[in-house]
């Protein structure tokens, strides 16, 4: 049976969740963040249901510590809390949670979301084991990460669709019972029609969301975006990228400062590099400066005779360690909502590694900002094309 760790400082909440899940899972309990971390140091649960508002150590801090530790990073965390606003949900996902259940919780919602996350974890682990046994190549490992990322991103809309379907099924059963007993009134029919309409609407919207995620992934994996290796001016490319982003920069009141020095000519994949730089600047615009404007600095310097370093730096809100450790996961974002369907830095790393033959590092400090650093060859290896 899967092992679930319930963490809450209120014994009544722990007892309610225990009674709800004990028939299908092995349930362990912790009444503080320290107890939860100590438990995970001894035994890894398959899923953690974590309260946010706890004395001494909040659920956010517990989640950050779990995500910063390579041993516990892969354990999915669902926040269960009275804080149920959109901003609270966004905060929870920013700290690395996979889902968010508001209190007072609904039994069918808790069961459906727990079942969804456990199924995704089992499928991901099964796939990872089979890949390790069959393949040892980097590109196939990348495929495994991609599938896990898609499954993670699809978990929320599919889980919500399942909840809507269960609600609709229960409502139809109640309506049928009233009709069979001859107790169906006009008011009952109107009520059930409203519930059915809402459930179908939620079901359709979440299924459409799932389809858009799949479509976004398919578009992002086109082979090098039709690019061919050729000689080009880096300075000219940078000006084109910034000019193309001008409307977005202006709308968010963000400036982009270029520090290039002498112009460099590369023999590389121009389209792939343009996509990388565009995505890095867009990330700074969308995520570093969420409420007020700011500045993005793009700096280019040669390194030796055959390499160059490109840095894209902002001085925005930065990222905590738990978030920074996941920035290259497929579809990961610090925001919850429609923007999370973008492949983001996952496809950037693939382009840098497999198309451009280089390396990428991201450094970030909360309240200080984020720096993405690219180390690229002046002449990219033609054989290292992105095909996955």
Tab-separated table of C-alpha atoms in Angstrom:
chain	number	residue	atom	x	y	z
A	1	UNK	CA	0.000	0.000	0.000
A	2	UNK	CA	1.208	3.556	-0.676
A	3	UNK	CA	2.459	5.523	2.316
A	4	UNK	CA	0.986	8.979	2.934
A	5	UNK	CA	2.353	11.408	5.519
A	6	UNK	CA	-0.251	13.827	6.935
A	7	UNK	CA	1.306	16.925	8.539
A	8	UNK	CA	-0.943	19.243	10.561
A	9	UNK	CA	-0.704	20.864	13.986
A	10	UNK	CA	-4.426	20.216	14.633
A	11	UNK	CA	-5.114	16.593	15.716
A	12	UNK	CA	-8.739	16.837	14.519
A	13	UNK	CA	-7.585	17.520	10.949
A	14	UNK	CA	-5.124	14.642	11.086
A	15	UNK	CA	-7.821	12.304	12.390
A	16	UNK	CA	-10.271	13.321	9.647
A	17	UNK	CA	-7.719	12.719	6.887
A	18	UNK	CA	-6.622	9.460	8.499
A	19	UNK	CA	-10.192	8.125	8.552
A	20	UNK	CA	-10.680	9.211	4.947
A	21	UNK	CA	-7.540	7.539	3.550
A	22	UNK	CA	-6.730	4.606	5.829
A	23	UNK	CA	-8.735	2.035	3.851
A	24	UNK	CA	-6.655	2.604	0.713
A	25	UNK	CA	-3.290	3.767	2.055
A	26	UNK	CA	-0.887	3.434	4.935
A	27	UNK	CA	-1.143	6.757	6.776
A	28	UNK	CA	1.508	8.232	9.058
A	29	UNK	CA	1.132	11.470	10.982
A	30	UNK	CA	3.256	14.429	12.089
A	31	UNK	CA	2.111	17.445	14.094
A	32	UNK	CA	4.960	19.793	13.161
A	33	UNK	CA	7.379	20.572	10.360
A	34	UNK	CA	10.301	19.235	12.374
A	35	UNK	CA	8.528	15.905	12.896
A	36	UNK	CA	7.752	15.703	9.175
A	37	UNK	CA	11.393	16.293	8.171
A	38	UNK	CA	12.590	13.770	10.754
A	39	UNK	CA	10.122	11.198	9.416
A	40	UNK	CA	11.297	11.737	5.825
A	41	UNK	CA	14.908	11.354	6.920
A	42	UNK	CA	14.060	7.821	8.042
A	43	UNK	CA	11.445	6.789	5.467
A	44	UNK	CA	10.251	8.343	2.226
A	45	UNK	CA	6.471	8.620	1.893
A	46	UNK	CA	4.778	8.342	-1.492
A	47	UNK	CA	2.810	11.567	-0.871
A	48	UNK	CA	2.684	14.321	1.742
A	49	UNK	CA	-0.480	16.222	2.732
A	50	UNK	CA	0.962	19.345	4.320
A	51	UNK	CA	-0.715	22.128	6.313
A	52	UNK	CA	0.601	25.651	5.619
A	53	UNK	CA	-0.127	27.496	8.857
A	54	UNK	CA	1.873	25.741	11.576
A	55	UNK	CA	3.826	27.226	14.510
A	56	UNK	CA	7.642	27.330	14.479
A	57	UNK	CA	7.965	26.081	10.884
A	58	UNK	CA	5.398	26.821	8.194
A	59	UNK	CA	4.380	24.367	5.498
A	60	UNK	CA	6.138	26.552	2.911
A	61	UNK	CA	9.432	26.216	4.780
A	62	UNK	CA	8.957	22.461	5.151
A	63	UNK	CA	8.313	22.157	1.409
A	64	UNK	CA	11.388	24.289	0.574
A	65	UNK	CA	13.575	22.001	2.675
A	66	UNK	CA	12.125	18.883	1.076
A	67	UNK	CA	12.690	20.241	-2.444
A	68	UNK	CA	16.230	21.387	-1.626
A	69	UNK	CA	17.215	17.854	-0.560
A	70	UNK	CA	17.930	15.534	-3.539
A	71	UNK	CA	16.691	12.566	-1.507
A	72	UNK	CA	13.218	14.045	-0.845
A	73	UNK	CA	12.869	16.338	-3.872
A	74	UNK	CA	10.760	13.831	-5.783
A	75	UNK	CA	8.143	13.304	-3.045
A	76	UNK	CA	4.927	15.058	-4.185
A	77	UNK	CA	3.441	17.560	-1.725
A	78	UNK	CA	-0.211	18.665	-1.600
A	79	UNK	CA	-0.937	21.699	0.567
A	80	UNK	CA	-4.146	21.413	2.643
A	81	UNK	CA	-4.960	24.787	4.167
A	82	UNK	CA	-7.636	27.382	4.938
A	83	UNK	CA	-5.791	29.822	2.667
A	84	UNK	CA	-7.655	29.267	-0.593
A	85	UNK	CA	-7.225	32.440	-2.676
A	86	UNK	CA	-5.599	32.445	-6.133
A	87	UNK	CA	-2.526	34.197	-4.682
A	88	UNK	CA	-2.263	31.546	-1.960
A	89	UNK	CA	-2.431	28.792	-4.578
A	90	UNK	CA	0.259	30.527	-6.645
A	91	UNK	CA	2.439	30.785	-3.538
A	92	UNK	CA	2.002	27.079	-2.841
A	93	UNK	CA	2.991	26.053	-6.370
A	94	UNK	CA	5.965	28.425	-6.247
A	95	UNK	CA	7.280	26.473	-3.262
A	96	UNK	CA	7.080	23.207	-5.207
A	97	UNK	CA	3.670	21.746	-4.348
A	98	UNK	CA	1.904	19.585	-6.942
A	99	UNK	CA	-1.633	20.446	-5.819
A	100	UNK	CA	-3.619	22.571	-3.370
A	101	UNK	CA	-6.719	21.591	-1.355
A	102	UNK	CA	-8.562	24.308	0.605
A	103	UNK	CA	-10.102	23.696	4.021
A	104	UNK	CA	-12.731	22.710	4.905
A	105	UNK	CA	-11.974	19.940	2.449
A	106	UNK	CA	-14.494	17.842	0.536
A	107	UNK	CA	-13.952	14.095	0.876
A	108	UNK	CA	-14.385	13.301	-2.822
A	109	UNK	CA	-11.922	16.072	-3.757
A	110	UNK	CA	-9.251	14.815	-1.359
A	111	UNK	CA	-9.627	11.210	-2.523
A	112	UNK	CA	-9.559	12.118	-6.214
A	113	UNK	CA	-6.487	14.313	-5.945
A	114	UNK	CA	-4.618	11.866	-3.741
A	115	UNK	CA	-5.481	9.044	-6.143
A	116	UNK	CA	-4.299	11.125	-9.117
A	117	UNK	CA	-0.937	12.019	-7.558
A	118	UNK	CA	-0.261	8.462	-6.399
A	119	UNK	CA	-1.063	7.107	-9.866
A	120	UNK	CA	1.245	9.656	-11.507
A	121	UNK	CA	4.067	8.855	-9.084
A	122	UNK	CA	3.666	5.120	-9.660
A	123	UNK	CA	3.640	5.579	-13.437
A	124	UNK	CA	6.665	7.858	-13.324
A	125	UNK	CA	8.651	5.475	-11.120
A	126	UNK	CA	7.708	2.496	-13.284
A	127	UNK	CA	8.754	4.317	-16.421
A	128	UNK	CA	12.026	5.493	-14.835
A	129	UNK	CA	12.925	1.951	-13.721
A	130	UNK	CA	12.274	0.513	-17.171
A	131	UNK	CA	14.336	3.247	-18.819
A	132	UNK	CA	17.269	2.722	-16.472
A	133	UNK	CA	17.227	-0.995	-17.224
A	134	UNK	CA	16.928	-0.579	-20.999
A	135	UNK	CA	18.845	2.604	-21.802
A	136	UNK	CA	21.871	4.501	-20.482
A	137	UNK	CA	22.046	7.311	-23.001
A	138	UNK	CA	21.454	10.975	-22.133
A	139	UNK	CA	18.810	11.583	-24.780
A	140	UNK	CA	16.671	8.682	-23.541
A	141	UNK	CA	16.995	9.938	-19.977
A	142	UNK	CA	15.724	13.266	-21.303
A	143	UNK	CA	12.688	11.485	-22.747
A	144	UNK	CA	11.970	10.067	-19.289
A	145	UNK	CA	12.083	13.538	-17.723
A	146	UNK	CA	9.821	14.847	-20.460
A	147	UNK	CA	7.165	12.199	-19.862
A	148	UNK	CA	7.295	12.767	-16.107
A	149	UNK	CA	6.915	16.502	-16.686
A	150	UNK	CA	3.942	16.079	-18.983
A	151	UNK	CA	2.280	13.730	-16.505
A	152	UNK	CA	2.854	16.237	-13.688
A	153	UNK	CA	1.436	19.128	-15.712
A	154	UNK	CA	-1.592	17.110	-16.780
A	155	UNK	CA	-2.356	15.994	-13.223
A	156	UNK	CA	-4.219	19.154	-12.237
A	157	UNK	CA	-6.683	19.446	-15.180
A	158	UNK	CA	-7.266	15.699	-15.315
A	159	UNK	CA	-7.742	15.552	-11.546
A	160	UNK	CA	-10.227	18.419	-11.715
A	161	UNK	CA	-12.017	16.714	-14.617
A	162	UNK	CA	-12.275	13.525	-12.534
A	163	UNK	CA	-13.749	15.463	-9.621
A	164	UNK	CA	-16.316	17.098	-11.933
A	165	UNK	CA	-17.254	13.724	-13.404
A	166	UNK	CA	-17.676	12.213	-9.916
A	167	UNK	CA	-19.887	15.140	-8.864
A	168	UNK	CA	-22.000	14.726	-11.983
A	169	UNK	CA	-22.285	10.967	-11.434
A	170	UNK	CA	-23.428	11.424	-7.819
A	171	UNK	CA	-25.943	14.089	-8.816
A	172	UNK	CA	-27.428	11.948	-11.595
A	173	UNK	CA	-27.772	9.046	-9.124
A	174	UNK	CA	-29.603	11.278	-6.637
A	175	UNK	CA	-31.897	12.575	-9.353
A	176	UNK	CA	-32.680	9.033	-10.480
A	177	UNK	CA	-33.478	8.003	-6.918
A	178	UNK	CA	-35.931	10.855	-6.485
A	179	UNK	CA	-37.615	10.078	-9.796
A	180	UNK	CA	-37.887	6.361	-8.998
A	181	UNK	CA	-39.433	7.126	-5.601
A	182	UNK	CA	-41.921	9.527	-7.157
A	183	UNK	CA	-40.572	12.388	-5.043
A	184	UNK	CA	-39.091	14.534	-7.818
A	185	UNK	CA	-40.181	18.175	-7.596
A	186	UNK	CA	-39.611	21.040	-10.019
A	187	UNK	CA	-37.226	22.700	-7.558
A	188	UNK	CA	-35.199	19.452	-7.336
A	189	UNK	CA	-34.964	19.287	-11.107
A	190	UNK	CA	-33.833	22.920	-11.367
A	191	UNK	CA	-31.192	22.336	-8.695
A	192	UNK	CA	-29.825	19.221	-10.367
A	193	UNK	CA	-29.786	20.903	-13.763
A	194	UNK	CA	-27.658	23.720	-12.319
A	195	UNK	CA	-25.210	21.256	-10.748
A	196	UNK	CA	-25.031	19.272	-13.981
A	197	UNK	CA	-24.393	22.385	-16.049
A	198	UNK	CA	-21.587	23.518	-13.728
A	199	UNK	CA	-19.999	20.052	-13.654
A	200	UNK	CA	-20.076	19.669	-17.430
A	201	UNK	CA	-18.617	23.156	-17.847
A	202	UNK	CA	-15.723	22.375	-15.493
A	203	UNK	CA	-15.199	19.004	-17.142
A	204	UNK	CA	-14.975	20.521	-20.621
A	205	UNK	CA	-12.707	23.407	-19.577
A	206	UNK	CA	-10.232	21.089	-17.842
A	207	UNK	CA	-10.152	18.646	-20.755
A	208	UNK	CA	-9.506	21.574	-23.103
A	209	UNK	CA	-6.707	22.668	-20.766
A	210	UNK	CA	-5.158	19.196	-20.959
A	211	UNK	CA	-5.324	19.248	-24.760
A	212	UNK	CA	-3.641	22.658	-24.870
A	213	UNK	CA	-0.789	21.333	-22.713
A	214	UNK	CA	-0.207	18.436	-25.088
A	215	UNK	CA	-0.390	20.787	-28.083
A	216	UNK	CA	2.110	23.173	-26.476
A	217	UNK	CA	4.555	20.333	-25.901
A	218	UNK	CA	4.237	19.068	-29.475
A	219	UNK	CA	4.948	22.532	-30.837
A	220	UNK	CA	7.982	22.962	-28.575
A	221	UNK	CA	9.730	19.796	-29.717
A	222	UNK	CA	9.997	20.595	-33.431
A	223	UNK	CA	13.463	19.644	-34.686
A	224	UNK	CA	15.556	22.783	-34.041
A	225	UNK	CA	12.620	24.928	-35.163
A	226	UNK	CA	13.629	24.286	-38.792
A	227	UNK	CA	17.063	25.805	-38.163
A	228	UNK	CA	20.281	25.203	-40.096
A	229	UNK	CA	23.823	25.914	-38.977
A	230	UNK	CA	25.192	29.068	-40.565
A	231	UNK	CA	27.399	32.103	-39.941
A	232	UNK	CA	25.766	35.195	-38.402
A	233	UNK	CA	26.443	38.361	-36.411
A	234	UNK	CA	25.641	37.940	-32.731
A	235	UNK	CA	25.092	41.692	-32.245
A	236	UNK	CA	22.576	41.747	-35.099
A	237	UNK	CA	20.741	38.762	-33.602
A	238	UNK	CA	20.570	40.404	-30.161
A	239	UNK	CA	19.081	43.586	-31.572
A	240	UNK	CA	16.458	41.533	-33.443
A	241	UNK	CA	15.510	39.616	-30.288
A	242	UNK	CA	15.137	42.787	-28.191
A	243	UNK	CA	13.180	44.528	-30.964
A	244	UNK	CA	10.816	41.546	-31.205
A	245	UNK	CA	10.191	41.719	-27.462
A	246	UNK	CA	9.687	45.502	-27.417
A	247	UNK	CA	5.865	45.385	-26.975
A	248	UNK	CA	6.110	42.989	-24.023
A	249	UNK	CA	8.979	44.948	-22.448
A	250	UNK	CA	7.052	48.191	-22.758
A	251	UNK	CA	3.827	46.689	-21.422
A	252	UNK	CA	5.602	45.425	-18.287
A	253	UNK	CA	7.796	48.556	-17.950
A	254	UNK	CA	10.962	46.503	-18.207
A	255	UNK	CA	14.074	47.769	-19.981
A	256	UNK	CA	16.683	45.553	-21.660
A	257	UNK	CA	20.290	46.767	-21.529
A	258	UNK	CA	22.836	45.251	-23.941
A	259	UNK	CA	26.517	45.011	-23.018
A	260	UNK	CA	28.103	43.226	-25.974
A	261	UNK	CA	31.520	44.754	-26.594
A	262	UNK	CA	33.003	43.754	-29.929
A	263	UNK	CA	30.642	42.049	-32.337
A	264	UNK	CA	31.174	38.307	-32.620
A	265	UNK	CA	30.378	36.098	-35.603
A	266	UNK	CA	29.199	32.576	-34.842
A	267	UNK	CA	28.831	29.445	-36.941
A	268	UNK	CA	25.825	28.020	-35.165
A	269	UNK	CA	22.048	27.590	-35.194
A	270	UNK	CA	20.671	31.124	-35.304
A	271	UNK	CA	17.024	30.214	-34.719
A	272	UNK	CA	17.828	28.033	-31.702
A	273	UNK	CA	19.924	30.788	-30.074
A	274	UNK	CA	17.184	33.354	-30.765
A	275	UNK	CA	14.628	31.065	-29.086
A	276	UNK	CA	16.901	30.610	-26.047
A	277	UNK	CA	17.534	34.333	-25.546
A	278	UNK	CA	13.889	35.236	-26.171
A	279	UNK	CA	12.686	32.738	-23.558
A	280	UNK	CA	15.230	33.879	-20.954
A	281	UNK	CA	14.259	37.534	-21.364
A	282	UNK	CA	10.543	36.661	-21.355
A	283	UNK	CA	11.024	34.723	-18.097
A	284	UNK	CA	12.566	37.798	-16.480
A	285	UNK	CA	9.735	40.006	-17.733
A	286	UNK	CA	6.975	37.635	-16.545
A	287	UNK	CA	8.400	36.325	-13.303
A	288	UNK	CA	11.103	38.659	-11.931
A	289	UNK	CA	9.080	41.863	-12.002
A	290	UNK	CA	5.478	40.861	-11.306
A	291	UNK	CA	4.137	44.175	-10.063
A	292	UNK	CA	6.707	46.894	-10.833
A	293	UNK	CA	9.046	47.451	-13.749
A	294	UNK	CA	12.748	46.805	-13.771
A	295	UNK	CA	15.783	46.107	-15.899
A	296	UNK	CA	17.165	43.038	-17.676
A	297	UNK	CA	20.897	43.042	-18.422
A	298	UNK	CA	22.184	40.981	-21.341
A	299	UNK	CA	25.972	40.694	-21.375
A	300	UNK	CA	28.286	38.945	-23.867
A	301	UNK	CA	31.978	38.224	-23.355
A	302	UNK	CA	34.405	35.939	-25.234
A	303	UNK	CA	36.044	33.160	-23.255
A	304	UNK	CA	39.302	32.004	-24.760
A	305	UNK	CA	39.478	31.852	-28.536
A	306	UNK	CA	36.586	29.546	-29.295
A	307	UNK	CA	33.867	30.138	-26.676
A	308	UNK	CA	31.667	32.930	-25.357
A	309	UNK	CA	29.614	33.574	-22.234
A	310	UNK	CA	26.160	35.160	-22.431
A	311	UNK	CA	24.445	36.207	-19.202
A	312	UNK	CA	20.828	37.308	-18.809
A	313	UNK	CA	20.416	38.953	-15.399
A	314	UNK	CA	17.540	40.574	-13.561
A	315	UNK	CA	17.252	42.148	-10.125
A	316	UNK	CA	13.760	40.902	-9.378
A	317	UNK	CA	12.160	38.736	-6.719
A	318	UNK	CA	14.492	35.749	-7.206
A	319	UNK	CA	13.690	32.136	-6.370
A	320	UNK	CA	13.967	30.015	-3.192
A	321	UNK	CA	16.155	26.866	-3.365
A	322	UNK	CA	13.163	24.546	-3.758
A	323	UNK	CA	12.073	26.391	-6.892
A	324	UNK	CA	15.584	26.868	-8.295
A	325	UNK	CA	16.172	23.115	-8.145
A	326	UNK	CA	13.211	22.514	-10.483
A	327	UNK	CA	13.585	25.242	-13.129
A	328	UNK	CA	14.711	22.735	-15.762
A	329	UNK	CA	11.799	20.360	-15.130
A	330	UNK	CA	9.416	20.127	-18.112
A	331	UNK	CA	6.561	22.682	-17.859
A	332	UNK	CA	7.686	23.924	-14.437
A	333	UNK	CA	6.770	27.527	-13.632
A	334	UNK	CA	6.641	29.713	-10.535
A	335	UNK	CA	3.132	30.746	-11.565
A	336	UNK	CA	-0.073	28.760	-11.524
A	337	UNK	CA	-2.496	29.126	-14.389
A	338	UNK	CA	-2.419	29.151	-18.179
A	339	UNK	CA	1.239	30.202	-18.344
A	340	UNK	CA	2.319	26.937	-16.791
A	341	UNK	CA	1.693	25.127	-20.098
A	342	UNK	CA	4.884	26.591	-21.567
A	343	UNK	CA	7.869	24.191	-21.679
A	344	UNK	CA	10.075	27.067	-20.449
A	345	UNK	CA	13.654	26.372	-19.373
A	346	UNK	CA	13.373	22.655	-20.141
A	347	UNK	CA	13.339	23.305	-23.885
A	348	UNK	CA	15.968	26.045	-23.417
A	349	UNK	CA	18.366	23.556	-21.851
A	350	UNK	CA	17.719	21.057	-24.640
A	351	UNK	CA	18.452	23.692	-27.274
A	352	UNK	CA	21.611	24.861	-25.509
A	353	UNK	CA	22.882	21.314	-24.974
A	354	UNK	CA	21.866	19.450	-28.104
A	355	UNK	CA	21.586	22.186	-30.751
A	356	UNK	CA	24.186	24.748	-29.691
A	357	UNK	CA	26.621	22.327	-28.007
A	358	UNK	CA	26.885	24.463	-24.876
A	359	UNK	CA	25.944	24.591	-21.203
A	360	UNK	CA	23.484	26.624	-19.119
A	361	UNK	CA	23.446	27.466	-15.418
A	362	UNK	CA	20.855	29.418	-13.446
A	363	UNK	CA	21.623	31.143	-10.156
A	364	UNK	CA	19.054	32.929	-8.021
A	365	UNK	CA	18.696	34.560	-4.613
A	366	UNK	CA	15.308	35.599	-3.169
A	367	UNK	CA	15.000	39.376	-3.187
A	368	UNK	CA	18.227	39.819	-5.179
A	369	UNK	CA	17.475	38.424	-8.629
A	370	UNK	CA	18.243	35.668	-11.114
A	371	UNK	CA	21.114	35.125	-13.554
A	372	UNK	CA	21.116	32.652	-16.450
A	373	UNK	CA	24.603	31.971	-17.792
A	374	UNK	CA	25.258	30.359	-21.180
A	375	UNK	CA	28.647	28.935	-22.173
A	376	UNK	CA	28.599	28.429	-25.945
A	377	UNK	CA	31.142	27.452	-28.599
A	378	UNK	CA	31.726	29.925	-31.426
A	379	UNK	CA	31.320	27.001	-33.801
A	380	UNK	CA	28.571	24.623	-32.758
A	381	UNK	CA	29.028	20.885	-33.430
A	382	UNK	CA	26.812	20.217	-36.418
A	383	UNK	CA	26.078	16.628	-35.356
A	384	UNK	CA	24.419	17.632	-32.050
A	385	UNK	CA	20.958	18.477	-33.367
A	386	UNK	CA	17.886	18.554	-31.134
A	387	UNK	CA	15.726	15.587	-32.085
A	388	UNK	CA	13.702	14.903	-28.940
